[in-house]
mmCIF file of C-alpha atoms in Angstrom:
data_model
loop_
_atom_site.group_PDB
_atom_site.id
_atom_site.type_symbol
_atom_site.label_atom_id
_atom_site.label_comp_id
_atom_site.label_asym_id
_atom_site.label_seq_id
_atom_site.Cartn_x
_atom_site.Cartn_y
_atom_site.Cartn_z
ATOM 1 C CA UNK A 1 28.148 14.544 -18.208
ATOM 2 C CA UNK A 2 26.266 11.333 -17.307
ATOM 3 C CA UNK A 3 22.562 11.773 -16.295
ATOM 4 C CA UNK A 4 21.015 9.081 -14.032
ATOM 5 C CA UNK A 5 17.355 8.741 -12.851
ATOM 6 C CA UNK A 6 14.474 7.217 -15.033
ATOM 7 C CA UNK A 7 12.184 9.447 -16.908
ATOM 8 C CA UNK A 8 9.402 7.120 -16.238
ATOM 9 C CA UNK A 9 8.738 8.821 -12.737
ATOM 10 C CA UNK A 10 8.021 12.577 -13.876
ATOM 11 C CA UNK A 11 7.382 14.916 -12.316
ATOM 12 C CA UNK A 12 9.133 14.223 -9.138
ATOM 13 C CA UNK A 13 6.800 16.020 -7.052
ATOM 14 C CA UNK A 14 5.910 15.208 -3.297
ATOM 15 C CA UNK A 15 3.104 12.811 -2.715
ATOM 16 C CA UNK A 16 -0.166 14.785 -2.012
ATOM 17 C CA UNK A 17 -0.996 12.629 1.061
ATOM 18 C CA UNK A 18 0.734 9.759 3.067
ATOM 19 C CA UNK A 19 -2.139 7.291 2.158
ATOM 20 C CA UNK A 20 -0.691 5.549 -0.943
ATOM 21 C CA UNK A 21 -3.199 5.392 -3.942
ATOM 22 C CA UNK A 22 -4.101 2.260 -5.793
ATOM 23 C CA UNK A 23 -5.275 2.866 -9.501
ATOM 24 C CA UNK A 24 -6.071 -0.564 -10.812
ATOM 25 C CA UNK A 25 -7.240 -3.940 -9.389
ATOM 26 C CA UNK A 26 -6.417 -7.637 -10.864
ATOM 27 C CA UNK A 27 -9.583 -9.207 -12.354
ATOM 28 C CA UNK A 28 -10.752 -12.290 -10.813
ATOM 29 C CA UNK A 29 -13.763 -14.677 -10.814
ATOM 30 C CA UNK A 30 -13.354 -15.330 -6.886
ATOM 31 C CA UNK A 31 -15.178 -12.633 -4.835
ATOM 32 C CA UNK A 32 -12.795 -11.032 -2.196
ATOM 33 C CA UNK A 33 -11.409 -7.849 -0.724
ATOM 34 C CA UNK A 34 -8.759 -6.359 -2.836
ATOM 35 C CA UNK A 35 -6.329 -4.863 -0.312
ATOM 36 C CA UNK A 36 -5.424 -3.868 3.301
ATOM 37 C CA UNK A 37 -3.721 -0.902 5.154
ATOM 38 C CA UNK A 38 -0.724 -1.791 7.194
ATOM 39 C CA UNK A 39 2.079 0.208 8.760
ATOM 40 C CA UNK A 40 5.739 -0.403 8.187
ATOM 41 C CA UNK A 41 7.657 -1.867 11.254
ATOM 42 C CA UNK A 42 11.067 -2.648 9.990
ATOM 43 C CA UNK A 43 13.161 -5.408 8.553
ATOM 44 C CA UNK A 44 14.503 -8.522 9.751
ATOM 45 C CA UNK A 45 15.491 -11.925 8.292
ATOM 46 C CA UNK A 46 14.423 -15.388 8.511
ATOM 47 C CA UNK A 47 15.371 -19.050 7.247
ATOM 48 C CA UNK A 48 12.942 -21.228 5.239
ATOM 49 C CA UNK A 49 13.192 -24.157 2.890
ATOM 50 C CA UNK A 50 13.656 -22.800 -0.825
ATOM 51 C CA UNK A 51 10.758 -24.013 -2.595
ATOM 52 C CA UNK A 52 11.753 -22.238 -5.967
ATOM 53 C CA UNK A 53 13.518 -23.946 -9.005
ATOM 54 C CA UNK A 54 16.936 -22.304 -8.037
ATOM 55 C CA UNK A 55 20.062 -24.475 -7.422
ATOM 56 C CA UNK A 56 19.338 -24.122 -3.571
ATOM 57 C CA UNK A 57 16.079 -25.851 -3.991
ATOM 58 C CA UNK A 58 14.973 -27.997 -0.974
ATOM 59 C CA UNK A 59 17.798 -26.284 1.018
ATOM 60 C CA UNK A 60 17.483 -23.958 3.872
ATOM 61 C CA UNK A 61 18.245 -20.363 2.909
ATOM 62 C CA UNK A 62 18.273 -17.008 4.676
ATOM 63 C CA UNK A 63 15.730 -14.298 3.229
ATOM 64 C CA UNK A 64 15.748 -10.552 4.110
ATOM 65 C CA UNK A 65 12.163 -9.640 4.980
ATOM 66 C CA UNK A 66 9.949 -6.576 6.064
ATOM 67 C CA UNK A 67 7.351 -6.632 8.989
ATOM 68 C CA UNK A 68 4.146 -4.684 8.415
ATOM 69 C CA UNK A 69 1.626 -4.225 11.252
ATOM 70 C CA UNK A 70 -2.124 -4.384 10.855
ATOM 71 C CA UNK A 71 -3.820 -2.725 13.625
ATOM 72 C CA UNK A 72 -7.474 -3.404 14.336
ATOM 73 C CA UNK A 73 -9.328 -2.654 11.144
ATOM 74 C CA UNK A 74 -13.241 -2.121 10.859
ATOM 75 C CA UNK A 75 -15.502 -2.068 8.026
ATOM 76 C CA UNK A 76 -17.729 1.047 8.810
ATOM 77 C CA UNK A 77 -19.681 1.647 5.616
ATOM 78 C CA UNK A 78 -20.458 0.459 1.939
ATOM 79 C CA UNK A 79 -20.277 2.978 -0.936
ATOM 80 C CA UNK A 80 -22.477 2.508 -4.062
ATOM 81 C CA UNK A 81 -21.374 3.823 -7.548
ATOM 82 C CA UNK A 82 -23.493 4.556 -10.562
ATOM 83 C CA UNK A 83 -22.561 5.835 -13.988
ATOM 84 C CA UNK A 84 -22.646 9.667 -14.588
ATOM 85 C CA UNK A 85 -24.808 10.080 -17.862
ATOM 86 C CA UNK A 86 -22.773 13.257 -18.660
ATOM 87 C CA UNK A 87 -19.229 12.287 -18.221
ATOM 88 C CA UNK A 88 -19.450 8.386 -18.461
ATOM 89 C CA UNK A 89 -17.278 7.927 -15.286
ATOM 90 C CA UNK A 90 -18.408 6.492 -12.046
ATOM 91 C CA UNK A 91 -19.955 8.678 -9.246
ATOM 92 C CA UNK A 92 -21.207 8.042 -5.890
ATOM 93 C CA UNK A 93 -24.856 6.823 -5.798
ATOM 94 C CA UNK A 94 -25.266 6.094 -2.097
ATOM 95 C CA UNK A 95 -23.382 5.235 1.227
ATOM 96 C CA UNK A 96 -24.359 2.835 4.017
ATOM 97 C CA UNK A 97 -22.860 3.396 7.398
ATOM 98 C CA UNK A 98 -22.842 1.080 10.377
ATOM 99 C CA UNK A 99 -24.372 3.310 13.259
ATOM 100 C CA UNK A 100 -22.079 2.222 15.905
ATOM 101 C CA UNK A 101 -18.766 2.710 13.973
ATOM 102 C CA UNK A 102 -19.985 5.827 12.351
ATOM 103 C CA UNK A 103 -20.995 7.565 15.579
ATOM 104 C CA UNK A 104 -17.417 6.517 16.986
ATOM 105 C CA UNK A 105 -15.824 8.036 13.935
ATOM 106 C CA UNK A 106 -17.849 11.313 14.235
ATOM 107 C CA UNK A 107 -19.776 10.803 10.900
ATOM 108 C CA UNK A 108 -23.051 12.292 10.543
ATOM 109 C CA UNK A 109 -25.114 11.614 7.496
ATOM 110 C CA UNK A 110 -28.749 10.890 8.261
ATOM 111 C CA UNK A 111 -29.672 10.467 4.386
ATOM 112 C CA UNK A 112 -27.760 7.245 4.138
ATOM 113 C CA UNK A 113 -29.281 4.420 6.161
ATOM 114 C CA UNK A 114 -28.944 0.483 6.236
ATOM 115 C CA UNK A 115 -32.326 0.101 4.453
ATOM 116 C CA UNK A 116 -30.433 1.238 1.289
ATOM 117 C CA UNK A 117 -28.831 -2.279 1.164
ATOM 118 C CA UNK A 118 -31.852 -4.212 0.546
ATOM 119 C CA UNK A 119 -33.044 -1.467 -2.050
ATOM 120 C CA UNK A 120 -29.939 -1.605 -3.827
ATOM 121 C CA UNK A 121 -30.084 -5.307 -4.440
ATOM 122 C CA UNK A 122 -33.123 -5.109 -6.709
ATOM 123 C CA UNK A 123 -32.049 -1.819 -8.285
ATOM 124 C CA UNK A 124 -30.216 -1.508 -11.618
ATOM 125 C CA UNK A 125 -28.526 1.937 -10.814
ATOM 126 C CA UNK A 126 -25.515 0.672 -8.818
ATOM 127 C CA UNK A 127 -22.689 -0.530 -11.135
ATOM 128 C CA UNK A 128 -19.926 -1.052 -8.477
ATOM 129 C CA UNK A 129 -19.597 -0.983 -4.728
ATOM 130 C CA UNK A 130 -16.597 -0.813 -2.450
ATOM 131 C CA UNK A 131 -16.157 -1.309 1.481
ATOM 132 C CA UNK A 132 -15.264 1.669 3.564
ATOM 133 C CA UNK A 133 -12.542 0.798 6.170
ATOM 134 C CA UNK A 134 -10.997 2.216 9.168
ATOM 135 C CA UNK A 135 -7.639 1.392 11.162
ATOM 136 C CA UNK A 136 -6.822 2.367 14.618
ATOM 137 C CA UNK A 137 -3.033 3.173 14.804
ATOM 138 C CA UNK A 138 -3.306 4.311 18.322
ATOM 139 C CA UNK A 139 -3.522 0.640 19.362
ATOM 140 C CA UNK A 140 -0.093 -0.197 18.012
ATOM 141 C CA UNK A 141 3.316 1.574 18.737
ATOM 142 C CA UNK A 142 2.288 4.512 16.600
ATOM 143 C CA UNK A 143 2.082 7.944 18.047
ATOM 144 C CA UNK A 144 -0.810 8.786 15.912
ATOM 145 C CA UNK A 145 -4.064 9.078 17.802
ATOM 146 C CA UNK A 146 -6.677 9.373 15.123
ATOM 147 C CA UNK A 147 -7.886 6.531 12.833
ATOM 148 C CA UNK A 148 -7.116 6.284 9.253
ATOM 149 C CA UNK A 149 -10.173 5.750 6.714
ATOM 150 C CA UNK A 150 -9.728 4.147 3.217
ATOM 151 C CA UNK A 151 -11.668 2.692 0.578
ATOM 152 C CA UNK A 152 -11.341 -1.133 -0.538
ATOM 153 C CA UNK A 153 -12.645 -2.513 -3.707
ATOM 154 C CA UNK A 154 -14.669 -5.680 -3.838
ATOM 155 C CA UNK A 155 -13.197 -7.862 -6.722
ATOM 156 C CA UNK A 156 -15.027 -10.683 -8.625
ATOM 157 C CA UNK A 157 -18.561 -11.926 -7.967
ATOM 158 C CA UNK A 158 -21.231 -12.957 -10.440
ATOM 159 C CA UNK A 159 -23.564 -9.872 -10.041
ATOM 160 C CA UNK A 160 -24.198 -7.088 -7.960
ATOM 161 C CA UNK A 161 -26.393 -8.922 -5.440
ATOM 162 C CA UNK A 162 -23.565 -11.181 -4.539
ATOM 163 C CA UNK A 163 -21.085 -8.367 -3.992
ATOM 164 C CA UNK A 164 -23.817 -6.653 -1.869
ATOM 165 C CA UNK A 165 -24.221 -9.690 0.234
ATOM 166 C CA UNK A 166 -20.548 -10.117 0.483
ATOM 167 C CA UNK A 167 -20.019 -6.472 1.677
ATOM 168 C CA UNK A 168 -22.844 -6.634 4.168
ATOM 169 C CA UNK A 169 -20.982 -9.622 5.827
ATOM 170 C CA UNK A 170 -18.202 -7.273 6.897
ATOM 171 C CA UNK A 171 -20.211 -4.209 7.679
ATOM 172 C CA UNK A 172 -19.562 -3.127 11.346
ATOM 173 C CA UNK A 173 -17.290 -6.113 11.983
ATOM 174 C CA UNK A 174 -13.485 -6.350 12.341
ATOM 175 C CA UNK A 175 -11.593 -7.460 9.088
ATOM 176 C CA UNK A 176 -8.507 -9.679 9.488
ATOM 177 C CA UNK A 177 -5.667 -9.865 7.044
ATOM 178 C CA UNK A 178 -6.385 -13.701 6.771
ATOM 179 C CA UNK A 179 -9.688 -12.852 5.481
ATOM 180 C CA UNK A 180 -7.920 -11.234 2.452
ATOM 181 C CA UNK A 181 -4.650 -12.971 1.947
ATOM 182 C CA UNK A 182 -2.883 -16.498 2.358
ATOM 183 C CA UNK A 183 0.584 -17.470 3.156
ATOM 184 C CA UNK A 184 2.756 -17.563 0.254
ATOM 185 C CA UNK A 185 0.712 -15.383 -1.956
ATOM 186 C CA UNK A 186 2.323 -12.937 -4.342
ATOM 187 C CA UNK A 187 1.228 -9.300 -3.514
ATOM 188 C CA UNK A 188 1.894 -5.719 -4.647
ATOM 189 C CA UNK A 189 2.810 -3.087 -2.095
ATOM 190 C CA UNK A 190 2.136 0.618 -2.434
ATOM 191 C CA UNK A 191 3.793 3.210 -0.157
ATOM 192 C CA UNK A 192 5.458 6.715 -0.157
ATOM 193 C CA UNK A 193 9.167 6.478 -0.262
ATOM 194 C CA UNK A 194 11.444 8.175 2.252
ATOM 195 C CA UNK A 195 11.551 11.955 1.863
ATOM 196 C CA UNK A 196 14.820 13.571 1.339
ATOM 197 C CA UNK A 197 13.835 17.108 0.748
ATOM 198 C CA UNK A 198 15.182 19.541 -1.801
ATOM 199 C CA UNK A 199 18.505 18.235 -3.455
ATOM 200 C CA UNK A 200 20.856 19.372 -6.039
ATOM 201 C CA UNK A 201 21.472 17.579 -9.419
ATOM 202 C CA UNK A 202 24.551 15.670 -8.282
ATOM 203 C CA UNK A 203 22.561 13.705 -5.562
ATOM 204 C CA UNK A 204 19.193 13.827 -7.291
ATOM 205 C CA UNK A 205 20.438 12.678 -10.761
ATOM 206 C CA UNK A 206 24.044 11.368 -10.097
ATOM 207 C CA UNK A 207 25.652 13.991 -12.597
ATOM 208 C CA UNK A 208 29.405 14.407 -12.036
ATOM 209 C CA UNK A 209 30.910 17.242 -10.164
ATOM 210 C CA UNK A 210 32.656 19.834 -12.494
ATOM 211 C CA UNK A 211 36.551 20.236 -12.749
ATOM 212 C CA UNK A 212 37.602 22.644 -9.979
ATOM 213 C CA UNK A 213 38.866 25.231 -12.485
ATOM 214 C CA UNK A 214 35.757 24.924 -15.050
ATOM 215 C CA UNK A 215 33.645 27.447 -13.099
ATOM 216 C CA UNK A 216 32.823 29.077 -9.987
ATOM 217 C CA UNK A 217 30.455 26.152 -8.821
ATOM 218 C CA UNK A 218 31.320 22.567 -9.011
ATOM 219 C CA UNK A 219 27.946 20.879 -7.946
ATOM 220 C CA UNK A 220 25.788 21.804 -10.730
ATOM 221 C CA UNK A 221 25.036 20.790 -14.412
ATOM 222 C CA UNK A 222 27.661 22.003 -16.811
ATOM 223 C CA UNK A 223 25.054 23.486 -19.402
ATOM 224 C CA UNK A 224 21.352 23.701 -19.480
ATOM 225 C CA UNK A 225 21.128 23.722 -23.307
ATOM 226 C CA UNK A 226 22.035 25.701 -26.372
ATOM 227 C CA UNK A 227 21.875 29.354 -26.489
ATOM 228 C CA UNK A 228 19.792 29.180 -29.797
ATOM 229 C CA UNK A 229 16.959 28.168 -29.470
ATOM 230 C CA UNK A 230 16.911 29.408 -25.910
ATOM 231 C CA UNK A 231 14.952 26.567 -24.392
ATOM 232 C CA UNK A 232 15.648 24.394 -21.424
ATOM 233 C CA UNK A 233 14.273 20.864 -21.917
ATOM 234 C CA UNK A 234 12.477 19.046 -19.084
ATOM 235 C CA UNK A 235 15.068 16.199 -19.339
ATOM 236 C CA UNK A 236 17.995 18.420 -18.198
ATOM 237 C CA UNK A 237 19.000 17.435 -14.566
ATOM 238 C CA UNK A 238 18.102 20.183 -12.118
ATOM 239 C CA UNK A 239 17.606 20.704 -8.446
ATOM 240 C CA UNK A 240 14.281 19.952 -6.923
ATOM 241 C CA UNK A 241 12.244 17.511 -4.644
ATOM 242 C CA UNK A 242 13.727 14.156 -3.898
ATOM 243 C CA UNK A 243 11.808 11.492 -2.225
ATOM 244 C CA UNK A 244 8.452 11.325 -0.570
ATOM 245 C CA UNK A 245 7.040 9.995 -3.975
ATOM 246 C CA UNK A 246 4.297 7.387 -4.605
ATOM 247 C CA UNK A 247 5.864 4.037 -5.456
ATOM 248 C CA UNK A 248 4.628 0.599 -6.036
ATOM 249 C CA UNK A 249 6.555 -2.683 -6.035
ATOM 250 C CA UNK A 250 5.095 -5.853 -7.631
ATOM 251 C CA UNK A 251 5.071 -9.610 -7.037
ATOM 252 C CA UNK A 252 6.585 -9.596 -3.374
ATOM 253 C CA UNK A 253 5.859 -12.770 -1.652
ATOM 254 C CA UNK A 254 3.809 -12.922 1.492
ATOM 255 C CA UNK A 255 5.612 -15.063 3.739
ATOM 256 C CA UNK A 256 3.657 -15.243 6.931
ATOM 257 C CA UNK A 257 0.405 -13.819 8.148
ATOM 258 C CA UNK A 258 0.802 -13.439 12.031
ATOM 259 C CA UNK A 259 -1.761 -13.043 14.567
ATOM 260 C CA UNK A 260 -1.851 -10.910 17.772
ATOM 261 C CA UNK A 261 -1.098 -14.036 19.859
ATOM 262 C CA UNK A 262 2.160 -14.663 17.803
ATOM 263 C CA UNK A 263 3.893 -11.373 18.150
ATOM 264 C CA UNK A 264 6.559 -12.855 20.391
ATOM 265 C CA UNK A 265 7.941 -14.754 17.314
ATOM 266 C CA UNK A 266 8.643 -11.558 15.392
ATOM 267 C CA UNK A 267 9.293 -8.793 18.158
ATOM 268 C CA UNK A 268 12.818 -7.820 18.678
ATOM 269 C CA UNK A 269 14.284 -7.407 22.195
ATOM 270 C CA UNK A 270 13.579 -3.668 23.114
ATOM 271 C CA UNK A 271 11.479 -3.294 19.849
ATOM 272 C CA UNK A 272 12.119 -2.335 16.319
ATOM 273 C CA UNK A 273 14.186 0.615 15.584
ATOM 274 C CA UNK A 274 12.190 3.919 15.343
ATOM 275 C CA UNK A 275 8.856 1.825 15.707
ATOM 276 C CA UNK A 276 8.645 -0.090 18.812
ATOM 277 C CA UNK A 277 6.952 -3.491 19.621
ATOM 278 C CA UNK A 278 4.344 -5.275 17.396
ATOM 279 C CA UNK A 279 1.037 -5.534 19.310
ATOM 280 C CA UNK A 280 -1.440 -6.535 16.596
ATOM 281 C CA UNK A 281 -1.708 -8.861 13.492
ATOM 282 C CA UNK A 282 1.225 -8.614 11.192
ATOM 283 C CA UNK A 283 2.424 -9.469 7.776
ATOM 284 C CA UNK A 284 5.870 -10.523 6.806
ATOM 285 C CA UNK A 285 6.777 -9.559 3.247
ATOM 286 C CA UNK A 286 9.962 -11.087 1.328
ATOM 287 C CA UNK A 287 12.493 -8.278 0.683
ATOM 288 C CA UNK A 288 12.223 -4.467 1.351
ATOM 289 C CA UNK A 289 9.212 -2.153 1.069
ATOM 290 C CA UNK A 290 9.373 1.499 0.211
ATOM 291 C CA UNK A 291 9.019 4.220 2.944
ATOM 292 C CA UNK A 292 10.442 4.733 6.352
ATOM 293 C CA UNK A 293 9.274 3.085 9.512
ATOM 294 C CA UNK A 294 5.681 3.937 10.742
ATOM 295 C CA UNK A 295 4.803 4.771 7.090
ATOM 296 C CA UNK A 296 1.496 3.538 5.635
ATOM 297 C CA UNK A 297 1.676 0.541 3.164
ATOM 298 C CA UNK A 298 -1.211 -0.769 1.161
ATOM 299 C CA UNK A 299 -0.974 -4.487 0.322
ATOM 300 C CA UNK A 300 -2.807 -5.703 -2.755
ATOM 301 C CA UNK A 301 -3.352 -8.922 -4.545
ATOM 302 C CA UNK A 302 -0.808 -9.473 -7.322
ATOM 303 C CA UNK A 303 -1.798 -8.317 -10.850
ATOM 304 C CA UNK A 304 0.345 -11.000 -12.348
ATOM 305 C CA UNK A 305 0.073 -14.269 -10.187
ATOM 306 C CA UNK A 306 -3.023 -16.380 -10.114
ATOM 307 C CA UNK A 307 -3.813 -17.701 -6.407
ATOM 308 C CA UNK A 308 -3.685 -21.325 -7.652
ATOM 309 C CA UNK A 309 0.035 -21.053 -7.831
ATOM 310 C CA UNK A 310 0.271 -20.406 -4.144
ATOM 311 C CA UNK A 311 3.099 -22.460 -2.086
ATOM 312 C CA UNK A 312 2.893 -21.956 1.627
ATOM 313 C CA UNK A 313 6.472 -21.282 2.783
ATOM 314 C CA UNK A 314 8.214 -23.524 5.425
ATOM 315 C CA UNK A 315 9.790 -21.110 7.922
ATOM 316 C CA UNK A 316 12.289 -22.647 10.446
ATOM 317 C CA UNK A 317 13.640 -19.402 12.158
ATOM 318 C CA UNK A 318 12.724 -15.784 12.486
ATOM 319 C CA UNK A 319 15.429 -13.507 13.910
ATOM 320 C CA UNK A 320 14.705 -11.278 16.703
ATOM 321 C CA UNK A 321 18.206 -9.687 17.145
#
């Protein structure tokens, strides 16, 4: 019996929520926002001048790519963190909301007001801050009619006062993907993979089917382990959940940051399959991205590549077929 499937991903349980999680961020001296929330549109291909060191250098090559739409995104609040003296971990110290956006979202929290921003600049209590963001997928081809809220870490900065000033600049305003990324930059993508439901060990782990005379069943494992000791190891392939897992893919190249006025350059005739037409700003990522159409995808600065290594790609054609 040949068992396939990496033990690095364990347990193979369903993701707790469709919003992908990000557990770490690259360290940098340059102050910037860390990531943006997008929605997967579909795949296409483009042609560009190969600027790598491969044998096709300076030649026109075709690249498969994924289109991600970025609906209108606003910063509705700032979250301040302080250190918990008991546990040593971070805990929420205060939150500041923009009144207009918070009212639109139905957030009611009178104890957190905008005067806390100035008070926090001279205080030693906050040790970290993040920006609270909201996207409006109902302004795209998505059938979802409620906004999605998420938290964005602010990277870099000399001190806390600089971070607070940087966050206050975005509060209550629209945040564009061009405020965070550059064309040609390396990024990491986080998404929830396609769900395939409950599957048996043949499909889930690639074990071989049994000989037709070996037993009454053919699509199951030959043995779960020895009779003595009577114990089933967790490494034994068994039936269970397949797909709909958190997954991250690293060092994908961001080929193009498109604006709302450039959607005709990427929209297919009749729209993308299972999605529709792109109506807002969009990103074009080289290669594939986990998840199905309309799945939430978070795009973060790469952990491995410095921004000084950015080469802006020369795209000559984007397929709309």
